[in-house]
CSV table of C-alpha atoms in Angstrom, one decimal:
chain,number,residue,atom,x,y,z
A,1,MET,CA,-18.1,33.3,56.1
A,2,ASP,CA,-15.6,31.6,58.3
A,3,THR,CA,-13.6,29.0,56.4
A,4,ILE,CA,-11.1,28.2,59.1
A,5,GLY,CA,-11.3,24.5,60.0
A,6,LYS,CA,-13.7,23.7,57.2
A,7,LYS,CA,-12.7,21.1,54.5
A,8,THR,CA,-12.4,22.6,51.1
A,9,ASP,CA,-12.8,20.7,47.9
A,10,PRO,CA,-9.7,20.3,45.7
A,11,PRO,CA,-9.8,22.0,42.4
A,12,ASN,CA,-11.6,20.0,39.7
A,13,GLU,CA,-8.9,18.0,37.9
A,14,PRO,CA,-10.0,16.8,34.5
A,15,ASP,CA,-10.4,13.0,34.5
A,16,GLU,CA,-9.5,10.7,31.6
A,17,GLN,CA,-12.9,11.0,30.0
A,18,ASP,CA,-12.8,14.8,30.1
A,19,LEU,CA,-9.5,14.7,28.3
A,20,ILE,CA,-10.8,12.2,25.7
A,21,ASP,CA,-13.9,14.4,25.1
A,22,ARG,CA,-11.7,17.5,24.8
A,23,ASP,CA,-9.5,15.8,22.3
A,24,LEU,CA,-12.4,14.5,20.3
A,25,ALA,CA,-13.9,18.0,20.1
A,26,SER,CA,-10.6,19.6,18.9
A,27,PRO,CA,-10.7,21.1,15.4
A,28,GLN,CA,-7.8,18.9,14.4
A,29,PHE,CA,-9.6,15.7,15.3
A,30,VAL,CA,-12.9,16.8,13.8
A,31,SER,CA,-11.1,17.7,10.5
A,32,TYR,CA,-9.1,14.4,10.5
A,33,SER,CA,-12.3,12.5,11.3
A,34,ALA,CA,-14.2,14.2,8.5
A,35,VAL,CA,-11.5,13.5,6.0
A,36,ASN,CA,-11.4,9.8,7.0
A,37,GLN,CA,-15.2,9.5,6.7
A,38,ALA,CA,-15.1,11.1,3.3
A,39,ARG,CA,-12.4,8.7,2.2
A,40,ASN,CA,-14.4,5.7,3.6
A,41,LEU,CA,-17.6,7.0,1.8
A,42,ARG,CA,-15.6,7.3,-1.5
A,43,ASP,CA,-14.4,3.7,-1.1
A,44,VAL,CA,-18.0,2.5,-0.5
A,45,VAL,CA,-19.3,4.4,-3.5
A,46,LYS,CA,-16.6,2.8,-5.6
A,47,THR,CA,-17.7,-0.7,-4.6
A,48,LEU,CA,-21.4,-0.1,-5.0
A,49,PRO,CA,-21.6,-1.8,-8.4
A,50,GLU,CA,-19.9,-4.9,-7.0
A,51,LEU,CA,-22.2,-4.8,-3.9
A,52,ARG,CA,-25.3,-4.6,-6.2
A,53,GLU,CA,-24.1,-7.7,-8.0
A,54,MET,CA,-23.7,-9.6,-4.7
A,55,LEU,CA,-27.0,-8.5,-3.2
A,56,PRO,CA,-29.2,-11.3,-4.8
A,57,LYS,CA,-26.7,-14.0,-3.6
A,58,ALA,CA,-26.7,-12.4,-0.1
A,59,GLU,CA,-30.5,-12.4,0.0
A,60,LEU,CA,-30.6,-16.0,-1.0
A,61,ALA,CA,-28.0,-17.0,1.6
A,62,LEU,CA,-30.0,-15.1,4.2
A,63,ASN,CA,-33.2,-16.8,3.3
A,64,LEU,CA,-31.5,-20.2,3.4
A,65,LEU,CA,-30.1,-19.4,6.9
A,66,ILE,CA,-33.6,-18.4,8.1
A,67,GLU,CA,-35.1,-21.6,6.7
A,68,LEU,CA,-32.3,-23.6,8.4
A,69,ASP,CA,-32.9,-21.8,11.7
A,70,ASN,CA,-36.6,-22.5,11.5
A,71,ALA,CA,-36.0,-26.2,10.7
A,72,ILE,CA,-33.6,-26.5,13.7
A,73,ASP,CA,-36.2,-24.9,15.9
A,74,TYR,CA,-38.9,-27.2,14.6
A,75,HIS,CA,-37.0,-30.4,15.1
A,76,ALA,CA,-35.6,-29.2,18.5
A,77,GLY,CA,-39.0,-28.2,19.8
């Protein structure tokens, strides 16, 4: 094959997304991420009793918002 005078492609340089993907796949990042997720999960589990107490109030508020939205739609339509 004659390559004289033919344009050759430059070597593939990693773009920004390639570098980000490589960093996200690194063992250090995966380990750091796993530790952070475990800490977040621990914090959520600690707050579960409080969240259980708030659930009925949140459901009531949601139902009131739905009724308000329906009333607005009814009067606007």
